[in-house]
Amino acid sequence: MAKDYNFREVEQKWQKYWYENKLFEVKEDPAKPKFYGLIEFPYPSGAGLHVGHIRAFSSIEVIARKKRLEGYNVLFPIGFDAFGLPTENFAMATKQHPRKVTDANIKKFVEQLKKIGYSFDWSRVVDTTDPDYYRWTQWIFLQLFKRGLAYKATTMVNFCPSCKVVLANEESQNGVCDRCGAEVIQKEKDVWFLKIREYAERLLEGLDHVDFPEKIKVEQQNWIGKSTGAEIIFKVKTSGGDYPLKVYTTRPDTIYGVTFLVISPEHPLLQEHKGDIANIGEVEAYQNQAKTKREFERIYMSKEKTGVKINGMVAVNPITGTEIPIFTADYVMMDYGTGAIMAVPGHDQRDWDFAKKFGLPIIEVISGGDVTVEAYVDKEGGTMVNSPLINGLPVKEAINKMIDYMEARGIGKRKTDYKMKDWAFNRQRYWGEPIPIINCPKCGQVPVPEEELPLRLPDLEDFSPTDDASSPLAKCKDWVNTTCPICGGPATRETDTMPQWAGSSWYFLRYMSPNCETAPVDPEAYKYWGQVDWYNGGMEHVTRHLIYSRFWNLFLYDIGVVTNPEPYKRRSAQGLILGADGEKMSKSRGNIVNPDDVVNAYGADVLRIFILFIGDYEKPAPWSPDGIKGCSRFTARLWNLQDMLVEDCDTSDLNLDALIKKVSDDYESIKFNTAIAHIMTALNTIYARGKVTRKEFNTILLLLNPVAPHITSELYEIINNGAKIEQQSFPTYDPAKLISDTVEIPVQIMGKVRGRVTVARGASQDEVLNAILGLGLLEGKSVVKVIYVPDRIINLVVK
RNA sequence: GCGGGCGUGGCGGAAUUGGCAGACGCGUUAGAUUCAGGUUCUAAUGGUCGCAAGGCUGUGCAGGUUCAAGUCCUGUCGCCCGCACCA
């Protein structure tokens, strides 16, 4: 009898063996096919590793270990996305330097990750806060700047009064700060932007060339939000002559139904022609109201349309020549389209609501609905009416004809627009990459010379944020005051730092050559490793990190740093691990599971098995404290197979080839739960028989090795005279042996299973019918119809 | 409002894409082992009727297509995620 499995001893033994012998450290090797597997590097928070991390990392871990056994040269790196607010806040609260906090947190993460037995290449660890790393983050920013893709602009920004930072649109969900939950206010501020909008079309197009789950593609498409329509010029009569007011519309076909224009409260027309506005007081009051209104209210609280008519100005419909009134209303946004719309209340519900409230005329120009009840917005049905140039046409044709007509006369033109906004690229905080720009009173914005990179963060005594939304770095006069690299005159440094998402936008490249001093990535290393073959991460990053990093990679492609326009070949996304109560894990709910506790109680292998067995990898799954016991039993049963080992026995009850195929296929298609279930089934078969052959045992160990590397390594060594499992090959199957010679065919009568017969594979219908006769199912009945699906099922329709 | 997904035993979840519903695991019940608790092993386990063989019923709900539906179609209810006055 084998003694009980001691996971503590065994797991320690193998981790020591792997890490001391550097088994997972790789070099470029042209003789071997490469596989680059990537997981989203963690933010090293003080709370340590979360079970969510375990699920996120375990998929690529399994694939990486499998690919190694299959002879691939596998790059499976790990790093830390370590700049960011929580660290800075914790550092302030405990009066330490964020550097110290970061180092301590990373150290803790490394220890935890090694205890799980992950097969990371520990020689390539990347830390975004390391000056040798952020030197290149800054370098990439400078390249963007030099090509006009980074610019500073004064705009209204989302400002979190609690974190005291300007937030990107992506960070202020529903008008509350993503980080702290405080309500976001609008503030005017100088902000750095990256022109991601210029890449919108290519980011959209690139999705056709990558293997991402459909939901990710759709989400990114929606985020980019491409729409095609027309920009149309309405002349506005002012004292200074005609002002060409551009409106954006996707429905130029409805131009005969325009009964008023609406411009955003921030629209420059209001400022530029103040003098012409008879009720300027009223208009300005409305502008101020809109300004202070938080985004939240603007969207949710105000179902009721509000607005003010601009007296003293009228616009002219370029097609009909009719004079129409102009309104300003906050349902029109300055940052989409042109900030001005032509209102067609008959065929746009928002315009309809507005027209009803303000008693404006509603004209039907497409038949098919009842515009006295609601707007008729259908683009598919309906034909044009009351529209002399396009009467009788279906909508789509009318759109094209109308644009052609307007283009020919210079009234309007085709226009494509995107919802995605430029990326606000700065924070007023300390713990981030300094933006390498010098402001010179004479020369303007001057890039820090590349040879001076990295531009290091100065050590500050006090790095708390300021209420006036300026960066703590501004307080460090020695650092701020410098000389202009161009004219040599006195100048000041940019004091804002880069956002959290900067460092993570290119880290996957750095892993290929983490110590390269001449470029972000060594071209030779890139040539070998190329694209990430498989990248796993969370759905929450789809419209942030995943799109930002595609953008940066595309830019680096344009400037010749990389040779693939898309960074990731394949992407998968794990579902959330919920608490045992089915709710999202959170401190306040008290339903957080600490992976350390699980490792201490059951061992790393059990944790790894369970996190993958818990359910469909891509769907959310509640943590189940009881379920883990089953996985623990499973490892014990595996261990006890030693006592059943025989050199020979009847193995016809277990089709190893079929098992290999199922498990391999399931791993590759991210169905780890069923892969493990198949191995459990095999174990049940073996237990029922009480014997296991060496071949079966070895096969099972190899199949399970990527999931549970410790116990399988130990068992392999024990039963094979000290041989090492990592030197073996992943099992392959013989397709010819997948199928047995005989098949059991369920016999249905009127669609219900009434019996079953065993026949030779490929048996004819008559042979099966003959076999059925012996069952005595058909007494007193006559068969009217037979449906036979060879080797599958037979169904008899009887009377 | 728009987009994506989901609804299957007491629970987590399977189901080769129209072909045996409930794999695998948890839990439960019974038996064996054990002084006992735990562990381990064996068996049973959707509901219901029946001593039994067996029958009926069953994938949110209501219809439909089909020899055959968890899977397809129509309608409907509920839940989750993303976007959201995007012109």
PDB file of N, CA, C and O in Angstrom, chain A residues 54-117:
ATOM      1  N   ILE A  54      -6.227  33.147 -10.237  1.00  0.00           N
ATOM      2  CA  ILE A  54      -5.917  31.728 -10.462  1.00  0.00           C
ATOM      3  C   ILE A  54      -6.671  31.230 -11.686  1.00  0.00           C
ATOM      4  O   ILE A  54      -6.122  30.532 -12.541  1.00  0.00           O
ATOM      5  N   ARG A  55      -7.951  31.623 -11.774  1.00  0.00           N
ATOM      6  CA  ARG A  55      -8.719  31.170 -12.923  1.00  0.00           C
ATOM      7  C   ARG A  55      -8.152  31.787 -14.206  1.00  0.00           C
ATOM      8  O   ARG A  55      -8.004  31.107 -15.210  1.00  0.00           O
ATOM      9  N   ALA A  56      -7.834  33.081 -14.133  1.00  0.00           N
ATOM     10  CA  ALA A  56      -7.348  33.782 -15.325  1.00  0.00           C
ATOM     11  C   ALA A  56      -6.038  33.188 -15.830  1.00  0.00           C
ATOM     12  O   ALA A  56      -5.813  33.084 -17.036  1.00  0.00           O
ATOM     13  N   PHE A  57      -5.154  32.804 -14.906  1.00  0.00           N
ATOM     14  CA  PHE A  57      -3.827  32.330 -15.304  1.00  0.00           C
ATOM     15  C   PHE A  57      -3.822  30.854 -15.687  1.00  0.00           C
ATOM     16  O   PHE A  57      -2.953  30.401 -16.431  1.00  0.00           O
ATOM     17  N   SER A  58      -4.775  30.096 -15.135  1.00  0.00           N
ATOM     18  CA  SER A  58      -4.679  28.638 -15.264  1.00  0.00           C
ATOM     19  C   SER A  58      -4.922  28.146 -16.686  1.00  0.00           C
ATOM     20  O   SER A  58      -4.388  27.109 -17.074  1.00  0.00           O
ATOM     21  N   SER A  59      -5.703  28.881 -17.465  1.00  0.00           N
ATOM     22  CA  SER A  59      -5.969  28.425 -18.828  1.00  0.00           C
ATOM     23  C   SER A  59      -4.683  28.378 -19.646  1.00  0.00           C
ATOM     24  O   SER A  59      -4.335  27.342 -20.219  1.00  0.00           O
ATOM     25  N   ILE A  60      -3.962  29.491 -19.682  1.00  0.00           N
ATOM     26  CA  ILE A  60      -2.742  29.521 -20.482  1.00  0.00           C
ATOM     27  C   ILE A  60      -1.668  28.642 -19.847  1.00  0.00           C
ATOM     28  O   ILE A  60      -0.850  28.043 -20.540  1.00  0.00           O
ATOM     29  N   GLU A  61      -1.712  28.525 -18.521  1.00  0.00           N
ATOM     30  CA  GLU A  61      -0.785  27.618 -17.842  1.00  0.00           C
ATOM     31  C   GLU A  61      -0.951  26.199 -18.376  1.00  0.00           C
ATOM     32  O   GLU A  61       0.022  25.512 -18.684  1.00  0.00           O
ATOM     33  N   VAL A  62      -2.190  25.752 -18.492  1.00  0.00           N
ATOM     34  CA  VAL A  62      -2.447  24.401 -18.998  1.00  0.00           C
ATOM     35  C   VAL A  62      -1.957  24.279 -20.443  1.00  0.00           C
ATOM     36  O   VAL A  62      -1.270  23.317 -20.802  1.00  0.00           O
ATOM     37  N   ILE A  63      -2.295  25.280 -21.246  1.00  0.00           N
ATOM     38  CA  ILE A  63      -1.892  25.232 -22.650  1.00  0.00           C
ATOM     39  C   ILE A  63      -0.363  25.269 -22.766  1.00  0.00           C
ATOM     40  O   ILE A  63       0.228  24.538 -23.567  1.00  0.00           O
ATOM     41  N   ALA A  64       0.275  26.097 -21.946  1.00  0.00           N
ATOM     42  CA  ALA A  64       1.737  26.212 -22.002  1.00  0.00           C
ATOM     43  C   ALA A  64       2.395  24.874 -21.669  1.00  0.00           C
ATOM     44  O   ALA A  64       3.291  24.406 -22.378  1.00  0.00           O
ATOM     45  N   ARG A  65       1.918  24.253 -20.601  1.00  0.00           N
ATOM     46  CA  ARG A  65       2.520  22.964 -20.218  1.00  0.00           C
ATOM     47  C   ARG A  65       2.239  21.895 -21.275  1.00  0.00           C
ATOM     48  O   ARG A  65       3.090  21.046 -21.552  1.00  0.00           O
ATOM     49  N   LYS A  66       1.059  21.936 -21.842  1.00  0.00           N
ATOM     50  CA  LYS A  66       0.731  20.966 -22.891  1.00  0.00           C
ATOM     51  C   LYS A  66       1.632  21.192 -24.108  1.00  0.00           C
ATOM     52  O   LYS A  66       2.182  20.240 -24.667  1.00  0.00           O
ATOM     53  N   LYS A  67       1.774  22.454 -24.503  1.00  0.00           N
ATOM     54  CA  LYS A  67       2.589  22.747 -25.691  1.00  0.00           C
ATOM     55  C   LYS A  67       4.049  22.336 -25.474  1.00  0.00           C
ATOM     56  O   LYS A  67       4.716  21.875 -26.397  1.00  0.00           O
ATOM     57  N   ARG A  68       4.559  22.484 -24.261  1.00  0.00           N
ATOM     58  CA  ARG A  68       5.931  22.050 -23.993  1.00  0.00           C
ATOM     59  C   ARG A  68       6.058  20.556 -24.214  1.00  0.00           C
ATOM     60  O   ARG A  68       6.994  20.090 -24.852  1.00  0.00           O
ATOM     61  N   LEU A  69       5.070  19.807 -23.696  1.00  0.00           N
ATOM     62  CA  LEU A  69       5.107  18.350 -23.864  1.00  0.00           C
ATOM     63  C   LEU A  69       4.973  17.977 -25.336  1.00  0.00           C
ATOM     64  O   LEU A  69       5.359  16.900 -25.755  1.00  0.00           O
ATOM     65  N   GLU A  70       4.403  18.893 -26.116  1.00  0.00           N
ATOM     66  CA  GLU A  70       4.239  18.620 -27.538  1.00  0.00           C
ATOM     67  C   GLU A  70       5.439  19.088 -28.357  1.00  0.00           C
ATOM     68  O   GLU A  70       5.393  19.056 -29.585  1.00  0.00           O
ATOM     69  N   GLY A  71       6.456  19.579 -27.654  1.00  0.00           N
ATOM     70  CA  GLY A  71       7.693  19.913 -28.358  1.00  0.00           C
ATOM     71  C   GLY A  71       7.831  21.366 -28.770  1.00  0.00           C
ATOM     72  O   GLY A  71       8.767  21.729 -29.488  1.00  0.00           O
ATOM     73  N   TYR A  72       6.907  22.208 -28.309  1.00  0.00           N
ATOM     74  CA  TYR A  72       7.030  23.627 -28.651  1.00  0.00           C
ATOM     75  C   TYR A  72       8.030  24.316 -27.725  1.00  0.00           C
ATOM     76  O   TYR A  72       8.227  23.906 -26.584  1.00  0.00           O
ATOM     77  N   ASN A  73       8.619  25.375 -28.254  1.00  0.00           N
ATOM     78  CA  ASN A  73       9.422  26.270 -27.444  1.00  0.00           C
ATOM     79  C   ASN A  73       8.440  27.310 -26.904  1.00  0.00           C
ATOM     80  O   ASN A  73       7.939  28.145 -27.654  1.00  0.00           O
ATOM     81  N   VAL A  74       8.161  27.222 -25.607  1.00  0.00           N
ATOM     82  CA  VAL A  74       7.050  27.995 -25.056  1.00  0.00           C
ATOM     83  C   VAL A  74       7.516  29.209 -24.259  1.00  0.00           C
ATOM     84  O   VAL A  74       8.283  29.071 -23.306  1.00  0.00           O
ATOM     85  N   LEU A  75       7.052  30.368 -24.667  1.00  0.00           N
ATOM     86  CA  LEU A  75       7.272  31.588 -23.885  1.00  0.00           C
ATOM     87  C   LEU A  75       6.003  31.854 -23.083  1.00  0.00           C
ATOM     88  O   LEU A  75       4.938  32.078 -23.652  1.00  0.00           O
ATOM     89  N   PHE A  76       6.127  31.744 -21.765  1.00  0.00           N
ATOM     90  CA  PHE A  76       4.979  31.992 -20.888  1.00  0.00           C
ATOM     91  C   PHE A  76       5.465  32.903 -19.760  1.00  0.00           C
ATOM     92  O   PHE A  76       5.908  32.431 -18.724  1.00  0.00           O
ATOM     93  N   PRO A  77       5.405  34.203 -20.006  1.00  0.00           N
ATOM     94  CA  PRO A  77       6.011  35.153 -19.078  1.00  0.00           C
ATOM     95  C   PRO A  77       5.029  35.732 -18.077  1.00  0.00           C
ATOM     96  O   PRO A  77       3.816  35.560 -18.186  1.00  0.00           O
ATOM     97  N   ILE A  78       5.591  36.439 -17.120  1.00  0.00           N
ATOM     98  CA  ILE A  78       4.788  37.094 -16.080  1.00  0.00           C
ATOM     99  C   ILE A  78       5.440  38.438 -15.735  1.00  0.00           C
ATOM    100  O   ILE A  78       6.648  38.584 -15.867  1.00  0.00           O
ATOM    101  N   GLY A  79       4.637  39.376 -15.340  1.00  0.00           N
ATOM    102  CA  GLY A  79       5.159  40.679 -14.940  1.00  0.00           C
ATOM    103  C   GLY A  79       4.160  41.380 -14.055  1.00  0.00           C
ATOM    104  O   GLY A  79       3.181  40.772 -13.604  1.00  0.00           O
ATOM    105  N   PHE A  80       4.424  42.642 -13.809  1.00  0.00           N
ATOM    106  CA  PHE A  80       3.563  43.386 -12.895  1.00  0.00           C
ATOM    107  C   PHE A  80       3.261  44.784 -13.412  1.00  0.00           C
ATOM    108  O   PHE A  80       4.157  45.527 -13.773  1.00  0.00           O
ATOM    109  N   ASP A  81       1.984  45.073 -13.448  1.00  0.00           N
ATOM    110  CA  ASP A  81       1.488  46.360 -13.919  1.00  0.00           C
ATOM    111  C   ASP A  81       1.382  47.234 -12.683  1.00  0.00           C
ATOM    112  O   ASP A  81       0.316  47.370 -12.106  1.00  0.00           O
ATOM    113  N   ALA A  82       2.498  47.822 -12.264  1.00  0.00           N
ATOM    114  CA  ALA A  82       2.597  48.244 -10.869  1.00  0.00           C
ATOM    115  C   ALA A  82       2.361  49.726 -10.586  1.00  0.00           C
ATOM    116  O   ALA A  82       2.284  50.117  -9.432  1.00  0.00           O
ATOM    117  N   PHE A  83       2.265  50.563 -11.622  1.00  0.00           N
ATOM    118  CA  PHE A  83       1.894  51.944 -11.345  1.00  0.00           C
ATOM    119  C   PHE A  83       0.413  51.982 -11.035  1.00  0.00           C
ATOM    120  O   PHE A  83      -0.360  51.195 -11.572  1.00  0.00           O
ATOM    121  N   GLY A  84       0.015  52.951 -10.204  1.00  0.00           N
ATOM    122  CA  GLY A  84      -1.424  53.073 -10.019  1.00  0.00           C
ATOM    123  C   GLY A  84      -1.834  53.606  -8.666  1.00  0.00           C
ATOM    124  O   GLY A  84      -1.037  53.673  -7.722  1.00  0.00           O
ATOM    125  N   LEU A  85      -3.082  53.972  -8.604  1.00  0.00           N
ATOM    126  CA  LEU A  85      -3.601  54.668  -7.442  1.00  0.00           C
ATOM    127  C   LEU A  85      -3.617  53.895  -6.130  1.00  0.00           C
ATOM    128  O   LEU A  85      -3.235  54.438  -5.105  1.00  0.00           O
ATOM    129  N   PRO A  86      -4.091  52.632  -6.134  1.00  0.00           N
ATOM    130  CA  PRO A  86      -4.177  51.952  -4.844  1.00  0.00           C
ATOM    131  C   PRO A  86      -2.831  51.919  -4.106  1.00  0.00           C
ATOM    132  O   PRO A  86      -2.776  52.161  -2.901  1.00  0.00           O
ATOM    133  N   THR A  87      -1.773  51.659  -4.860  1.00  0.00           N
ATOM    134  CA  THR A  87      -0.445  51.639  -4.250  1.00  0.00           C
ATOM    135  C   THR A  87      -0.102  53.010  -3.683  1.00  0.00           C
ATOM    136  O   THR A  87       0.378  53.141  -2.553  1.00  0.00           O
ATOM    137  N   GLU A  88      -0.373  54.029  -4.488  1.00  0.00           N
ATOM    138  CA  GLU A  88      -0.056  55.388  -4.063  1.00  0.00           C
ATOM    139  C   GLU A  88      -0.865  55.763  -2.819  1.00  0.00           C
ATOM    140  O   GLU A  88      -0.329  56.334  -1.868  1.00  0.00           O
ATOM    141  N   ASN A  89      -2.118  55.418  -2.817  1.00  0.00           N
ATOM    142  CA  ASN A  89      -2.969  55.736  -1.670  1.00  0.00           C
ATOM    143  C   ASN A  89      -2.502  55.004  -0.415  1.00  0.00           C
ATOM    144  O   ASN A  89      -2.445  55.572   0.660  1.00  0.00           O
ATOM    145  N   PHE A  90      -2.161  53.723  -0.596  1.00  0.00           N
ATOM    146  CA  PHE A  90      -1.686  52.938   0.539  1.00  0.00           C
ATOM    147  C   PHE A  90      -0.364  53.513   1.062  1.00  0.00           C
ATOM    148  O   PHE A  90      -0.146  53.613   2.266  1.00  0.00           O
ATOM    149  N   ALA A  91       0.484  53.923   0.119  1.00  0.00           N
ATOM    150  CA  ALA A  91       1.773  54.495   0.506  1.00  0.00           C
ATOM    151  C   ALA A  91       1.570  55.771   1.322  1.00  0.00           C
ATOM    152  O   ALA A  91       2.233  55.993   2.326  1.00  0.00           O
ATOM    153  N   MET A  92       0.625  56.589   0.873  1.00  0.00           N
ATOM    154  CA  MET A  92       0.345  57.830   1.603  1.00  0.00           C
ATOM    155  C   MET A  92      -0.189  57.533   2.994  1.00  0.00           C
ATOM    156  O   MET A  92       0.238  58.130   3.976  1.00  0.00           O
ATOM    157  N   ALA A  93      -1.110  56.594   3.050  1.00  0.00           N
ATOM    158  CA  ALA A  93      -1.752  56.275   4.325  1.00  0.00           C
ATOM    159  C   ALA A  93      -0.735  55.733   5.321  1.00  0.00           C
ATOM    160  O   ALA A  93      -0.847  55.971   6.519  1.00  0.00           O
ATOM    161  N   THR A  94       0.249  54.993   4.833  1.00  0.00           N
ATOM    162  CA  THR A  94       1.210  54.359   5.750  1.00  0.00           C
ATOM    163  C   THR A  94       2.542  55.098   5.765  1.00  0.00           C
ATOM    164  O   THR A  94       3.513  54.605   6.339  1.00  0.00           O
ATOM    165  N   LYS A  95       2.591  56.263   5.093  1.00  0.00           N
ATOM    166  CA  LYS A  95       3.789  57.092   5.062  1.00  0.00           C
ATOM    167  C   LYS A  95       5.031  56.327   4.598  1.00  0.00           C
ATOM    168  O   LYS A  95       6.084  56.347   5.232  1.00  0.00           O
ATOM    169  N   GLN A  96       4.862  55.621   3.511  1.00  0.00           N
ATOM    170  CA  GLN A  96       6.010  54.943   2.901  1.00  0.00           C
ATOM    171  C   GLN A  96       6.129  55.454   1.477  1.00  0.00           C
ATOM    172  O   GLN A  96       5.222  56.056   0.945  1.00  0.00           O
ATOM    173  N   HIS A  97       7.227  55.116   0.851  1.00  0.00           N
ATOM    174  CA  HIS A  97       7.372  55.448  -0.564  1.00  0.00           C
ATOM    175  C   HIS A  97       6.656  54.374  -1.386  1.00  0.00           C
ATOM    176  O   HIS A  97       6.746  53.188  -1.068  1.00  0.00           O
ATOM    177  N   PRO A  98       5.963  54.785  -2.455  1.00  0.00           N
ATOM    178  CA  PRO A  98       5.267  53.793  -3.282  1.00  0.00           C
ATOM    179  C   PRO A  98       6.214  52.729  -3.845  1.00  0.00           C
ATOM    180  O   PRO A  98       5.808  51.600  -4.075  1.00  0.00           O
ATOM    181  N   ARG A  99       7.463  53.109  -4.034  1.00  0.00           N
ATOM    182  CA  ARG A  99       8.451  52.135  -4.521  1.00  0.00           C
ATOM    183  C   ARG A  99       8.549  50.957  -3.558  1.00  0.00           C
ATOM    184  O   ARG A  99       8.557  49.794  -3.950  1.00  0.00           O
ATOM    185  N   LYS A 100       8.619  51.310  -2.262  1.00  0.00           N
ATOM    186  CA  LYS A 100       8.751  50.286  -1.228  1.00  0.00           C
ATOM    187  C   LYS A 100       7.526  49.385  -1.192  1.00  0.00           C
ATOM    188  O   LYS A 100       7.622  48.164  -1.104  1.00  0.00           O
ATOM    189  N   VAL A 101       6.362  50.054  -1.267  1.00  0.00           N
ATOM    190  CA  VAL A 101       5.109  49.302  -1.237  1.00  0.00           C
ATOM    191  C   VAL A 101       5.044  48.363  -2.434  1.00  0.00           C
ATOM    192  O   VAL A 101       4.693  47.184  -2.310  1.00  0.00           O
ATOM    193  N   THR A 102       5.401  48.894  -3.591  1.00  0.00           N
ATOM    194  CA  THR A 102       5.354  48.093  -4.814  1.00  0.00           C
ATOM    195  C   THR A 102       6.278  46.879  -4.707  1.00  0.00           C
ATOM    196  O   THR A 102       5.888  45.755  -5.032  1.00  0.00           O
ATOM    197  N   ASP A 103       7.497  47.116  -4.244  1.00  0.00           N
ATOM    198  CA  ASP A 103       8.448  45.999  -4.132  1.00  0.00           C
ATOM    199  C   ASP A 103       7.933  44.915  -3.183  1.00  0.00           C
ATOM    200  O   ASP A 103       8.048  43.716  -3.463  1.00  0.00           O
ATOM    201  N   ALA A 104       7.366  45.371  -2.077  1.00  0.00           N
ATOM    202  CA  ALA A 104       6.854  44.400  -1.109  1.00  0.00           C
ATOM    203  C   ALA A 104       5.698  43.599  -1.710  1.00  0.00           C
ATOM    204  O   ALA A 104       5.615  42.379  -1.551  1.00  0.00           O
ATOM    205  N   ASN A 105       4.818  44.302  -2.425  1.00  0.00           N
ATOM    206  CA  ASN A 105       3.664  43.616  -3.015  1.00  0.00           C
ATOM    207  C   ASN A 105       4.101  42.623  -4.086  1.00  0.00           C
ATOM    208  O   ASN A 105       3.581  41.512  -4.183  1.00  0.00           O
ATOM    209  N   ILE A 106       5.051  43.033  -4.907  1.00  0.00           N
ATOM    210  CA  ILE A 106       5.524  42.131  -5.967  1.00  0.00           C
ATOM    211  C   ILE A 106       6.149  40.886  -5.345  1.00  0.00           C
ATOM    212  O   ILE A 106       5.897  39.763  -5.786  1.00  0.00           O
ATOM    213  N   LYS A 107       6.903  41.112  -4.294  1.00  0.00           N
ATOM    214  CA  LYS A 107       7.556  39.976  -3.642  1.00  0.00           C
ATOM    215  C   LYS A 107       6.505  38.968  -3.157  1.00  0.00           C
ATOM    216  O   LYS A 107       6.646  37.756  -3.332  1.00  0.00           O
ATOM    217  N   LYS A 108       5.454  39.510  -2.574  1.00  0.00           N
ATOM    218  CA  LYS A 108       4.386  38.643  -2.075  1.00  0.00           C
ATOM    219  C   LYS A 108       3.725  37.880  -3.227  1.00  0.00           C
ATOM    220  O   LYS A 108       3.471  36.682  -3.129  1.00  0.00           O
ATOM    221  N   PHE A 109       3.449  38.603  -4.320  1.00  0.00           N
ATOM    222  CA  PHE A 109       2.831  37.954  -5.478  1.00  0.00           C
ATOM    223  C   PHE A 109       3.701  36.827  -6.021  1.00  0.00           C
ATOM    224  O   PHE A 109       3.212  35.754  -6.356  1.00  0.00           O
ATOM    225  N   VAL A 110       5.001  37.106  -6.116  1.00  0.00           N
ATOM    226  CA  VAL A 110       5.915  36.090  -6.660  1.00  0.00           C
ATOM    227  C   VAL A 110       5.869  34.830  -5.811  1.00  0.00           C
ATOM    228  O   VAL A 110       5.752  33.713  -6.328  1.00  0.00           O
ATOM    229  N   GLU A 111       5.922  35.016  -4.494  1.00  0.00           N
ATOM    230  CA  GLU A 111       5.870  33.856  -3.599  1.00  0.00           C
ATOM    231  C   GLU A 111       4.586  33.067  -3.789  1.00  0.00           C
ATOM    232  O   GLU A 111       4.595  31.840  -3.872  1.00  0.00           O
ATOM    233  N   GLN A 112       3.482  33.806  -3.869  1.00  0.00           N
ATOM    234  CA  GLN A 112       2.190  33.119  -4.017  1.00  0.00           C
ATOM    235  C   GLN A 112       2.117  32.370  -5.341  1.00  0.00           C
ATOM    236  O   GLN A 112       1.655  31.231  -5.393  1.00  0.00           O
ATOM    237  N   LEU A 113       2.567  33.026  -6.398  1.00  0.00           N
ATOM    238  CA  LEU A 113       2.483  32.404  -7.726  1.00  0.00           C
ATOM    239  C   LEU A 113       3.349  31.152  -7.794  1.00  0.00           C
ATOM    240  O   LEU A 113       2.971  30.154  -8.393  1.00  0.00           O
ATOM    241  N   LYS A 114       4.501  31.204  -7.160  1.00  0.00           N
ATOM    242  CA  LYS A 114       5.382  30.028  -7.188  1.00  0.00           C
ATOM    243  C   LYS A 114       4.780  28.868  -6.398  1.00  0.00           C
ATOM    244  O   LYS A 114       4.972  27.718  -6.740  1.00  0.00           O
ATOM    245  N   LYS A 115       4.037  29.215  -5.354  1.00  0.00           N
ATOM    246  CA  LYS A 115       3.398  28.160  -4.558  1.00  0.00           C
ATOM    247  C   LYS A 115       2.282  27.454  -5.326  1.00  0.00           C
ATOM    248  O   LYS A 115       1.862  26.360  -4.953  1.00  0.00           O
ATOM    249  N   ILE A 116       1.760  28.116  -6.365  1.00  0.00           N
ATOM    250  CA  ILE A 116       0.736  27.463  -7.181  1.00  0.00           C
ATOM    251  C   ILE A 116       1.417  26.559  -8.207  1.00  0.00           C
ATOM    252  O   ILE A 116       0.784  25.714  -8.824  1.00  0.00           O
ATOM    253  N   GLY A 117       2.715  26.775  -8.400  1.00  0.00           N
ATOM    254  CA  GLY A 117       3.453  25.926  -9.339  1.00  0.00           C
ATOM    255  C   GLY A 117       3.333  26.366 -10.786  1.00  0.00           C
ATOM    256  O   GLY A 117       3.522  25.571 -11.704  1.00  0.00           O
TER     257      GLY A 117
END
